Amino acid sequence: MSDLGDLYHDMILGHAKAPRNFGKLDPCDASALGHNPLCGDRIGVTLLLSQGRVTDVRFDGSGCAICTASASLMTEGVKGRTRAEIDTVFQRVHDLVTGKGDPEDPELGKLAVFGGVSEFPMRVKCATLPWHTLNAAFDNSNAPVSTE
Ligand code: ZN
């Protein structure tokens, strides 16, 4: 896992070109904006919640392929989950992209494709920005989050 071919895995490219759940929920129960100045990624996340579970989620904005694919796969992975469950998934993703996780971890599912990111420290924030933004939405923060 050390060349760009591994980083830009087919699944990442597929989601980057045709992101799932792209757009904005209006009205929504929670929203946040995220910015990664290192790369220029800017995304917004909107959520609908019911009894502490995410019933719908969308993201919009403009990010690089890694950021867009991460947001797309994240939105697919968090529907129906509680914040605590989502925190657990994010921790696994974070460990994976920082080289501490296990790409074979079955709990990661499709998110395992981001394992290649650990070879590219500059890209870690691209992959984690959507998750930080989702957390900010849960906090119902009106202040834009930044990876810096
Ligand atoms: Zn990026």
PDB file of C-alpha atoms and ligand atoms in Angstrom:
ATOM      1  CA  MET A   1       0.000   0.000   0.000  1.00  0.00           C
ATOM      2  CA  SER A   2       2.425   2.656  -1.025  1.00  0.00           C
ATOM      3  CA  ASP A   3       1.584   4.078  -4.421  1.00  0.00           C
ATOM      4  CA  LEU A   4      -1.069   6.430  -5.632  1.00  0.00           C
ATOM      5  CA  GLY A   5      -2.866   3.561  -7.308  1.00  0.00           C
ATOM      6  CA  ASP A   6      -3.609   2.140  -3.885  1.00  0.00           C
ATOM      7  CA  LEU A   7      -4.626   5.503  -2.492  1.00  0.00           C
ATOM      8  CA  TYR A   8      -7.030   6.181  -5.319  1.00  0.00           C
ATOM      9  CA  HIS A   9      -8.724   2.835  -5.055  1.00  0.00           C
ATOM     10  CA  ASP A  10     -11.544   2.218  -7.542  1.00  0.00           C
ATOM     11  CA  MET A  11     -14.135   2.522  -4.821  1.00  0.00           C
ATOM     12  CA  ILE A  12     -12.750   5.897  -3.752  1.00  0.00           C
ATOM     13  CA  LEU A  13     -12.794   7.144  -7.338  1.00  0.00           C
ATOM     14  CA  GLY A  14     -16.324   5.833  -7.857  1.00  0.00           C
ATOM     15  CA  HIS A  15     -17.648   7.662  -4.816  1.00  0.00           C
ATOM     16  CA  ALA A  16     -15.692  10.797  -5.672  1.00  0.00           C
ATOM     17  CA  LYS A  17     -17.224  10.900  -9.157  1.00  0.00           C
ATOM     18  CA  ALA A  18     -20.748   9.990  -8.102  1.00  0.00           C
ATOM     19  CA  PRO A  19     -21.089  10.799  -4.415  1.00  0.00           C
ATOM     20  CA  ARG A  20     -24.028   9.309  -2.530  1.00  0.00           C
ATOM     21  CA  ASN A  21     -26.273  11.530  -0.435  1.00  0.00           C
ATOM     22  CA  PHE A  22     -24.920  14.688  -2.004  1.00  0.00           C
ATOM     23  CA  GLY A  23     -27.019  17.786  -1.310  1.00  0.00           C
ATOM     24  CA  LYS A  24     -28.643  19.518   1.598  1.00  0.00           C
ATOM     25  CA  LEU A  25     -31.514  18.592   3.899  1.00  0.00           C
ATOM     26  CA  ASP A  26     -33.835  21.533   4.352  1.00  0.00           C
ATOM     27  CA  PRO A  27     -35.191  21.672   6.965  1.00  0.00           C
ATOM     28  CA  CYS A  28     -32.647  19.731   9.008  1.00  0.00           C
ATOM     29  CA  ASP A  29     -32.135  19.008  12.704  1.00  0.00           C
ATOM     30  CA  ALA A  30     -28.418  19.701  12.727  1.00  0.00           C
ATOM     31  CA  SER A  31     -25.806  21.089  10.383  1.00  0.00           C
ATOM     32  CA  ALA A  32     -22.174  22.116  10.294  1.00  0.00           C
ATOM     33  CA  LEU A  33     -19.526  23.354   7.909  1.00  0.00           C
ATOM     34  CA  GLY A  34     -16.013  21.958   7.745  1.00  0.00           C
ATOM     35  CA  HIS A  35     -12.852  23.292   6.169  1.00  0.00           C
ATOM     36  CA  ASN A  36      -9.473  21.684   5.630  1.00  0.00           C
ATOM     37  CA  PRO A  37      -7.124  24.559   4.745  1.00  0.00           C
ATOM     38  CA  LEU A  38      -4.247  22.181   3.938  1.00  0.00           C
ATOM     39  CA  CYS A  39      -6.079  20.896   0.891  1.00  0.00           C
ATOM     40  CA  GLY A  40      -8.893  23.385   0.367  1.00  0.00           C
ATOM     41  CA  ASP A  41     -11.689  20.915   1.140  1.00  0.00           C
ATOM     42  CA  ARG A  42     -14.917  22.583   2.226  1.00  0.00           C
ATOM     43  CA  ILE A  43     -17.994  20.579   3.053  1.00  0.00           C
ATOM     44  CA  GLY A  44     -21.333  21.007   4.733  1.00  0.00           C
ATOM     45  CA  VAL A  45     -23.216  18.253   6.543  1.00  0.00           C
ATOM     46  CA  THR A  46     -26.939  18.302   7.326  1.00  0.00           C
ATOM     47  CA  LEU A  47     -28.708  15.723   9.493  1.00  0.00           C
ATOM     48  CA  LEU A  48     -32.177  14.560  10.385  1.00  0.00           C
ATOM     49  CA  LEU A  49     -32.396  12.893  13.795  1.00  0.00           C
ATOM     50  CA  SER A  50     -35.055  10.830  15.471  1.00  0.00           C
ATOM     51  CA  GLN A  51     -34.662   9.581  19.031  1.00  0.00           C
ATOM     52  CA  GLY A  52     -30.929  10.051  18.839  1.00  0.00           C
ATOM     53  CA  ARG A  53     -30.509   8.188  15.555  1.00  0.00           C
ATOM     54  CA  VAL A  54     -29.526   9.612  12.204  1.00  0.00           C
ATOM     55  CA  THR A  55     -32.517   9.104   9.939  1.00  0.00           C
ATOM     56  CA  ASP A  56     -31.055  11.013   7.015  1.00  0.00           C
ATOM     57  CA  VAL A  57     -27.824  12.748   6.178  1.00  0.00           C
ATOM     58  CA  ARG A  58     -26.486  14.735   3.236  1.00  0.00           C
ATOM     59  CA  PHE A  59     -23.273  16.521   2.465  1.00  0.00           C
ATOM     60  CA  ASP A  60     -22.390  19.211  -0.028  1.00  0.00           C
ATOM     61  CA  GLY A  61     -19.501  21.491  -0.849  1.00  0.00           C
ATOM     62  CA  SER A  62     -16.291  20.822  -2.720  1.00  0.00           C
ATOM     63  CA  GLY A  63     -13.496  18.556  -1.684  1.00  0.00           C
ATOM     64  CA  CYS A  64     -10.758  16.503  -3.260  1.00  0.00           C
ATOM     65  CA  ALA A  65     -11.392  12.886  -4.266  1.00  0.00           C
ATOM     66  CA  ILE A  66     -10.432  11.520  -0.844  1.00  0.00           C
ATOM     67  CA  CYS A  67     -12.601  14.005   1.036  1.00  0.00           C
ATOM     68  CA  THR A  68     -15.603  13.553  -1.262  1.00  0.00           C
ATOM     69  CA  ALA A  69     -15.360   9.761  -1.192  1.00  0.00           C
ATOM     70  CA  SER A  70     -14.949   9.771   2.574  1.00  0.00           C
ATOM     71  CA  ALA A  71     -18.048  11.961   2.981  1.00  0.00           C
ATOM     72  CA  SER A  72     -20.011   9.767   0.574  1.00  0.00           C
ATOM     73  CA  LEU A  73     -19.081   6.521   2.327  1.00  0.00           C
ATOM     74  CA  MET A  74     -19.619   8.146   5.717  1.00  0.00           C
ATOM     75  CA  THR A  75     -23.174   9.163   4.841  1.00  0.00           C
ATOM     76  CA  GLU A  76     -23.877   5.587   3.738  1.00  0.00           C
ATOM     77  CA  GLY A  77     -22.386   4.219   6.942  1.00  0.00           C
ATOM     78  CA  VAL A  78     -24.048   6.388   9.581  1.00  0.00           C
ATOM     79  CA  LYS A  79     -27.741   6.182   8.692  1.00  0.00           C
ATOM     80  CA  GLY A  80     -29.739   4.538  11.452  1.00  0.00           C
ATOM     81  CA  ARG A  81     -26.913   4.885  13.956  1.00  0.00           C
ATOM     82  CA  THR A  82     -26.656   6.800  17.214  1.00  0.00           C
ATOM     83  CA  ARG A  83     -23.908   9.269  17.948  1.00  0.00           C
ATOM     84  CA  ALA A  84     -22.193   6.765  20.239  1.00  0.00           C
ATOM     85  CA  GLU A  85     -22.177   4.154  17.476  1.00  0.00           C
ATOM     86  CA  ILE A  86     -20.885   6.720  15.004  1.00  0.00           C
ATOM     87  CA  ASP A  87     -18.110   7.737  17.423  1.00  0.00           C
ATOM     88  CA  THR A  88     -16.981   4.100  17.506  1.00  0.00           C
ATOM     89  CA  VAL A  89     -16.887   3.896  13.708  1.00  0.00           C
ATOM     90  CA  PHE A  90     -15.018   7.207  13.456  1.00  0.00           C
ATOM     91  CA  GLN A  91     -12.445   6.000  15.980  1.00  0.00           C
ATOM     92  CA  ARG A  92     -11.828   2.929  13.803  1.00  0.00           C
ATOM     93  CA  VAL A  93     -11.559   5.058  10.656  1.00  0.00           C
ATOM     94  CA  HIS A  94      -9.219   7.476  12.422  1.00  0.00           C
ATOM     95  CA  ASP A  95      -6.995   4.622  13.599  1.00  0.00           C
ATOM     96  CA  LEU A  96      -7.007   3.194  10.077  1.00  0.00           C
ATOM     97  CA  VAL A  97      -5.970   6.391   8.287  1.00  0.00           C
ATOM     98  CA  THR A  98      -3.300   7.162  10.881  1.00  0.00           C
ATOM     99  CA  GLY A  99      -1.816   3.686  10.499  1.00  0.00           C
ATOM    100  CA  LYS A 100      -2.905   2.345  13.889  1.00  0.00           C
ATOM    101  CA  GLY A 101      -5.915   0.374  12.752  1.00  0.00           C
ATOM    102  CA  ASP A 102      -6.416  -2.985  11.141  1.00  0.00           C
ATOM    103  CA  PRO A 103      -7.594  -2.799   7.507  1.00  0.00           C
ATOM    104  CA  GLU A 104      -8.976  -6.324   7.952  1.00  0.00           C
ATOM    105  CA  ASP A 105     -11.277  -5.183  10.760  1.00  0.00           C
ATOM    106  CA  PRO A 106     -14.711  -6.447   9.626  1.00  0.00           C
ATOM    107  CA  GLU A 107     -16.433  -3.567  11.426  1.00  0.00           C
ATOM    108  CA  LEU A 108     -14.920  -1.147   8.924  1.00  0.00           C
ATOM    109  CA  GLY A 109     -16.745  -2.627   5.953  1.00  0.00           C
ATOM    110  CA  LYS A 110     -16.285  -0.479   2.855  1.00  0.00           C
ATOM    111  CA  LEU A 111     -14.475   2.165   4.906  1.00  0.00           C
ATOM    112  CA  ALA A 112     -11.425  -0.130   4.842  1.00  0.00           C
ATOM    113  CA  VAL A 113     -10.598   1.352   1.401  1.00  0.00           C
ATOM    114  CA  PHE A 114      -9.148   4.360   3.238  1.00  0.00           C
ATOM    115  CA  GLY A 115      -6.309   2.209   4.610  1.00  0.00           C
ATOM    116  CA  GLY A 116      -4.023   3.558   1.839  1.00  0.00           C
ATOM    117  CA  VAL A 117      -4.413   7.061   3.270  1.00  0.00           C
ATOM    118  CA  SER A 118      -2.117   6.150   6.186  1.00  0.00           C
ATOM    119  CA  GLU A 119       0.809   6.247   3.725  1.00  0.00           C
ATOM    120  CA  PHE A 120      -0.012   9.882   2.922  1.00  0.00           C
ATOM    121  CA  PRO A 121      -0.128  11.943   6.139  1.00  0.00           C
ATOM    122  CA  MET A 122      -1.185  15.056   4.203  1.00  0.00           C
ATOM    123  CA  ARG A 123      -4.345  13.221   3.170  1.00  0.00           C
ATOM    124  CA  VAL A 124      -5.422  12.140   6.639  1.00  0.00           C
ATOM    125  CA  LYS A 125      -7.301  15.381   7.196  1.00  0.00           C
ATOM    126  CA  CYS A 126      -9.057  15.026   3.843  1.00  0.00           C
ATOM    127  CA  ALA A 127     -10.422  11.654   4.966  1.00  0.00           C
ATOM    128  CA  THR A 128     -11.365  12.762   8.477  1.00  0.00           C
ATOM    129  CA  LEU A 129     -12.878  16.180   7.668  1.00  0.00           C
ATOM    130  CA  PRO A 130     -16.371  14.769   6.943  1.00  0.00           C
ATOM    131  CA  TRP A 131     -16.361  12.949  10.270  1.00  0.00           C
ATOM    132  CA  HIS A 132     -15.220  16.011  12.208  1.00  0.00           C
ATOM    133  CA  THR A 133     -17.932  17.994  10.456  1.00  0.00           C
ATOM    134  CA  LEU A 134     -20.545  15.383  11.348  1.00  0.00           C
ATOM    135  CA  ASN A 135     -19.450  15.601  14.988  1.00  0.00           C
ATOM    136  CA  ALA A 136     -19.768  19.369  14.839  1.00  0.00           C
ATOM    137  CA  ALA A 137     -23.288  18.976  13.454  1.00  0.00           C
ATOM    138  CA  PHE A 138     -24.138  16.741  16.418  1.00  0.00           C
ATOM    139  CA  ASP A 139     -22.851  19.451  18.696  1.00  0.00           C
ATOM    140  CA  ASN A 140     -25.091  21.790  16.691  1.00  0.00           C
ATOM    141  CA  SER A 141     -22.217  24.108  16.490  1.00  0.00           C
ATOM    142  CA  ASN A 142     -22.781  27.174  14.372  1.00  0.00           C
ATOM    143  CA  ALA A 143     -19.094  27.858  14.179  1.00  0.00           C
ATOM    144  CA  PRO A 144     -17.350  26.370  11.134  1.00  0.00           C
ATOM    145  CA  VAL A 145     -14.931  23.622  12.087  1.00  0.00           C
ATOM    146  CA  SER A 146     -11.429  23.556  10.796  1.00  0.00           C
ATOM    147  CA  THR A 147      -8.888  20.750  10.784  1.00  0.00           C
ATOM    148  CA  GLU A 148      -6.297  23.303  11.850  1.00  0.00           C
TER     149      GLU A 148
HETATM  150 ZN    ZN B   1      -8.480  17.030   0.400  1.00  0.00          ZN
END
